[in-house]
Amino acid sequence: MGVNGVTEVTNNIATTYASSVNPNSVEEKKKDEEVKVKQEAAAVYEKSDDSSKTSTVSSKEAERAKIIQQMKADDAIRQQQLLDIVHKMMGKQAKNYGIANSDNPDDSIWSFLAKGDFTVDAATKAQAQEDISENGYWGVKQTSERILDFAKALAGDDPDKLESMRAAFEKGYAQAEKTWGGKLPDISEQTYSAVMKGFDELTGKTVTE
């Protein structure tokens, strides 16, 4: 075989190897690389998605915590508002009771606390008696209704909030007793009972007749 023959055979072998082996190896390598790229892309995509979800959840939890904190603060403010109004109302009711009964020795302490530095004249006494009458502004009915209306305005129809208002009322009443130096007069105790009954009706503990 001559040199040309050897060259031709060598070229044929190289061509056959390139067409039968290399193309497959190159194609498989390309496929492997494509698979690797897709896997990496999927991994990156999944990681990004998880991070986004975590961020969203954290944001929602923070917002929910903020809302709850604000609601608690608002509830505390409402309770304090009712407590303050009850304290003032019961004090004023007791004051008018003291003026109206200034001639009664049994109520001398109320007369003293009520009038302070002024003298109770006939007109003032008459007005106080009217104010604490059954239908008077400082009577049991109107005073208890004002307290309950205020509580409803603050709590709405929420039974739990109404119970919080009840607790605030009790604290306000206790503060009024402390301010006046002891047990409040009978009219105030009747008002207390009327308010508590009203809370029972509002929260469904008793049925309104």
CSV table of C-alpha atoms in Angstrom, one decimal:
chain,number,residue,atom,x,y,z
A,1,MET,CA,0.0,0.0,0.0
A,2,GLY,CA,1.4,3.4,-1.0
A,3,VAL,CA,1.5,6.6,1.0
A,4,ASN,CA,-1.7,7.8,-0.6
A,5,GLY,CA,-3.4,4.6,0.5
A,6,VAL,CA,-2.3,5.0,4.1
A,7,THR,CA,-3.5,8.6,4.1
A,8,GLU,CA,-6.8,7.7,2.7
A,9,VAL,CA,-7.4,5.0,5.3
A,10,THR,CA,-6.3,7.4,8.1
A,11,ASN,CA,-8.7,10.0,6.9
A,12,ASN,CA,-11.5,7.5,6.7
A,13,ILE,CA,-10.9,6.4,10.2
A,14,ALA,CA,-10.9,10.0,11.5
A,15,THR,CA,-14.0,10.8,9.6
A,16,THR,CA,-15.8,7.7,10.9
A,17,TYR,CA,-14.7,8.5,14.5
A,18,ALA,CA,-15.8,12.1,14.2
A,19,SER,CA,-19.2,11.2,12.8
A,20,SER,CA,-19.9,8.3,15.1
A,21,VAL,CA,-18.3,9.3,18.4
A,22,ASN,CA,-17.7,13.0,18.6
A,23,PRO,CA,-21.2,14.2,17.5
A,24,ASN,CA,-22.8,12.1,20.2
A,25,SER,CA,-20.3,13.2,22.9
A,26,VAL,CA,-20.8,16.9,21.9
A,27,GLU,CA,-24.6,16.5,21.8
A,28,GLU,CA,-24.6,14.7,25.2
A,29,LYS,CA,-22.4,17.4,26.6
A,30,LYS,CA,-24.7,20.1,25.4
A,31,LYS,CA,-27.7,18.3,26.9
A,32,ASP,CA,-25.9,18.0,30.2
A,33,GLU,CA,-25.1,21.7,30.2
A,34,GLU,CA,-28.7,22.6,29.3
A,35,VAL,CA,-30.0,20.4,32.1
A,36,LYS,CA,-27.5,22.0,34.6
A,37,VAL,CA,-28.5,25.5,33.5
A,38,LYS,CA,-32.2,24.7,33.9
A,39,GLN,CA,-31.6,23.1,37.3
A,40,GLU,CA,-29.6,26.2,38.5
A,41,ALA,CA,-32.3,28.5,37.1
A,42,ALA,CA,-35.0,26.5,38.9
A,43,ALA,CA,-33.0,26.6,42.1
A,44,VAL,CA,-32.6,30.4,41.9
A,45,TYR,CA,-36.3,30.9,41.1
A,46,GLU,CA,-37.4,28.7,44.0
A,47,LYS,CA,-35.1,30.6,46.4
A,48,SER,CA,-36.4,33.9,45.2
A,49,ASP,CA,-40.0,32.8,45.6
A,50,ASP,CA,-39.4,31.6,49.2
A,51,SER,CA,-37.7,34.8,50.1
A,52,SER,CA,-40.7,36.8,48.7
A,53,LYS,CA,-43.2,34.7,50.7
A,54,THR,CA,-41.2,35.0,53.9
A,55,SER,CA,-41.0,38.8,53.4
A,56,THR,CA,-44.8,39.0,52.8
A,57,VAL,CA,-45.6,36.9,55.9
A,58,SER,CA,-43.3,38.9,58.1
A,59,SER,CA,-44.9,42.1,56.8
A,60,LYS,CA,-48.4,40.8,57.5
A,61,GLU,CA,-47.5,39.7,61.0
A,62,ALA,CA,-45.9,43.0,61.8
A,63,GLU,CA,-49.0,44.8,60.5
A,64,ARG,CA,-51.3,42.5,62.5
A,65,ALA,CA,-49.3,43.1,65.7
A,66,LYS,CA,-49.5,46.8,65.1
A,67,ILE,CA,-53.2,46.7,64.7
A,68,ILE,CA,-53.7,44.6,67.8
A,69,GLN,CA,-51.5,47.0,69.8
A,70,GLN,CA,-53.5,49.9,68.6
A,71,MET,CA,-56.8,48.2,69.5
A,72,LYS,CA,-55.5,47.5,73.0
A,73,ALA,CA,-54.5,51.1,73.4
A,74,ASP,CA,-57.9,52.3,72.1
A,75,ASP,CA,-59.7,50.0,74.5
A,76,ALA,CA,-57.6,51.3,77.4
A,77,ILE,CA,-58.4,54.9,76.5
A,78,ARG,CA,-62.2,54.1,76.2
A,79,GLN,CA,-62.2,52.4,79.6
A,80,GLN,CA,-60.4,55.4,81.2
A,81,GLN,CA,-62.9,57.8,79.6
A,82,LEU,CA,-65.8,55.9,81.1
A,83,LEU,CA,-64.0,55.6,84.5
A,84,ASP,CA,-63.5,59.4,84.5
A,85,ILE,CA,-67.0,60.2,83.6
A,86,VAL,CA,-68.4,57.8,86.2
A,87,HIS,CA,-66.2,59.3,88.9
A,88,LYS,CA,-67.4,62.8,88.0
A,89,MET,CA,-71.1,61.8,87.6
A,90,MET,CA,-71.3,60.0,90.9
A,91,GLY,CA,-69.5,62.8,92.7
A,92,LYS,CA,-71.9,65.4,91.3
A,93,GLN,CA,-74.9,63.2,92.1
A,94,ALA,CA,-73.7,62.9,95.7
A,95,LYS,CA,-73.1,66.6,95.8
A,96,ASN,CA,-76.6,67.4,94.7
A,97,TYR,CA,-77.9,64.9,97.2
A,98,GLY,CA,-76.0,66.6,100.0
A,99,ILE,CA,-77.4,70.0,99.0
A,100,ALA,CA,-80.9,68.7,98.8
A,101,ASN,CA,-80.7,67.0,102.2
A,102,SER,CA,-78.7,69.7,104.0
A,103,ASP,CA,-81.2,69.8,106.9
A,104,ASN,CA,-80.9,66.1,107.6
A,105,PRO,CA,-78.4,65.4,110.4
A,106,ASP,CA,-77.8,61.9,108.9
A,107,ASP,CA,-76.6,63.5,105.7
A,108,SER,CA,-74.5,66.2,107.3
A,109,ILE,CA,-71.3,64.8,105.8
A,110,TRP,CA,-72.7,65.1,102.3
A,111,SER,CA,-74.0,68.6,103.0
A,112,PHE,CA,-70.5,69.6,104.1
A,113,LEU,CA,-68.7,68.0,101.2
A,114,ALA,CA,-71.3,69.3,98.7
A,115,LYS,CA,-71.4,73.0,99.7
A,116,GLY,CA,-67.7,73.5,100.2
A,117,ASP,CA,-67.2,77.3,100.7
A,118,PHE,CA,-70.7,78.4,99.8
A,119,THR,CA,-73.9,78.5,101.7
A,120,VAL,CA,-76.9,76.5,100.5
A,121,ASP,CA,-79.8,78.9,99.9
A,122,ALA,CA,-83.4,78.0,99.4
A,123,ALA,CA,-83.3,78.2,95.6
A,124,THR,CA,-80.1,76.1,95.3
A,125,LYS,CA,-81.6,73.5,97.6
A,126,ALA,CA,-84.9,73.4,95.7
A,127,GLN,CA,-83.0,72.9,92.4
A,128,ALA,CA,-80.9,70.1,93.9
A,129,GLN,CA,-84.0,68.4,95.1
A,130,GLU,CA,-85.5,68.6,91.7
A,131,ASP,CA,-82.3,67.3,90.1
A,132,ILE,CA,-82.2,64.2,92.2
A,133,SER,CA,-85.9,63.4,91.9
A,134,GLU,CA,-87.1,60.3,90.0
A,135,ASN,CA,-87.1,62.1,86.6
A,136,GLY,CA,-84.4,64.7,87.5
A,137,TYR,CA,-81.1,65.1,85.7
A,138,TRP,CA,-79.2,63.6,88.6
A,139,GLY,CA,-81.9,61.0,89.4
A,140,VAL,CA,-81.2,57.3,89.2
A,141,LYS,CA,-82.9,56.9,85.8
A,142,GLN,CA,-81.2,59.7,83.9
A,143,THR,CA,-77.8,59.2,85.5
A,144,SER,CA,-77.7,55.5,84.8
A,145,GLU,CA,-78.9,56.0,81.3
A,146,ARG,CA,-76.2,58.6,80.6
A,147,ILE,CA,-73.5,56.2,81.9
A,148,LEU,CA,-74.9,53.3,79.8
A,149,ASP,CA,-75.2,55.4,76.7
A,150,PHE,CA,-71.6,56.5,77.1
A,151,ALA,CA,-70.5,52.9,77.5
A,152,LYS,CA,-72.4,51.8,74.4
A,153,ALA,CA,-70.9,54.6,72.4
A,154,LEU,CA,-67.4,53.4,73.3
A,155,ALA,CA,-68.0,49.6,73.1
A,156,GLY,CA,-70.6,49.3,70.4
A,157,ASP,CA,-72.4,45.9,70.5
A,158,ASP,CA,-69.2,43.9,71.4
A,159,PRO,CA,-70.0,41.9,74.5
A,160,ASP,CA,-66.3,41.7,75.5
A,161,LYS,CA,-65.9,45.4,75.2
A,162,LEU,CA,-69.1,46.0,77.1
A,163,GLU,CA,-67.7,43.9,80.0
A,164,SER,CA,-64.6,46.0,79.9
A,165,MET,CA,-66.8,49.1,80.2
A,166,ARG,CA,-68.6,47.4,83.2
A,167,ALA,CA,-65.2,47.0,84.9
A,168,ALA,CA,-64.4,50.6,84.2
A,169,PHE,CA,-67.7,51.7,85.7
A,170,GLU,CA,-67.0,49.7,88.8
A,171,LYS,CA,-63.6,51.3,89.2
A,172,GLY,CA,-65.0,54.8,88.6
A,173,TYR,CA,-67.7,54.2,91.3
A,174,ALA,CA,-65.0,53.0,93.7
A,175,GLN,CA,-62.9,56.1,93.0
A,176,ALA,CA,-66.0,58.3,93.7
A,177,GLU,CA,-66.4,56.6,97.0
A,178,LYS,CA,-62.8,57.2,97.9
A,179,THR,CA,-63.0,60.8,96.9
A,180,TRP,CA,-66.1,61.4,99.0
A,181,GLY,CA,-64.5,59.6,102.0
A,182,GLY,CA,-66.8,56.6,102.3
A,183,LYS,CA,-70.0,55.0,101.1
A,184,LEU,CA,-72.0,57.0,98.6
A,185,PRO,CA,-75.6,57.9,99.5
A,186,ASP,CA,-78.5,55.7,98.7
A,187,ILE,CA,-79.3,57.4,95.4
A,188,SER,CA,-75.9,56.5,94.1
A,189,GLU,CA,-76.2,52.9,95.2
A,190,GLN,CA,-79.5,52.7,93.4
A,191,THR,CA,-77.8,54.2,90.3
A,192,TYR,CA,-75.0,51.6,90.6
A,193,SER,CA,-77.6,48.8,90.6
A,194,ALA,CA,-79.4,50.3,87.6
A,195,VAL,CA,-76.2,50.5,85.6
A,196,MET,CA,-75.2,46.9,86.4
A,197,LYS,CA,-78.6,45.7,85.4
A,198,GLY,CA,-78.2,47.7,82.2
A,199,PHE,CA,-74.9,46.0,81.4
A,200,ASP,CA,-76.5,42.6,82.1
A,201,GLU,CA,-79.2,43.4,79.5
A,202,LEU,CA,-76.7,44.7,77.0
A,203,THR,CA,-74.5,41.6,77.3
A,204,GLY,CA,-77.4,39.2,77.2
A,205,LYS,CA,-77.1,38.1,80.8
A,206,THR,CA,-80.7,39.1,81.4
A,207,VAL,CA,-83.7,39.7,79.1
A,208,THR,CA,-85.0,43.3,78.9
A,209,GLU,CA,-88.7,43.4,80.0
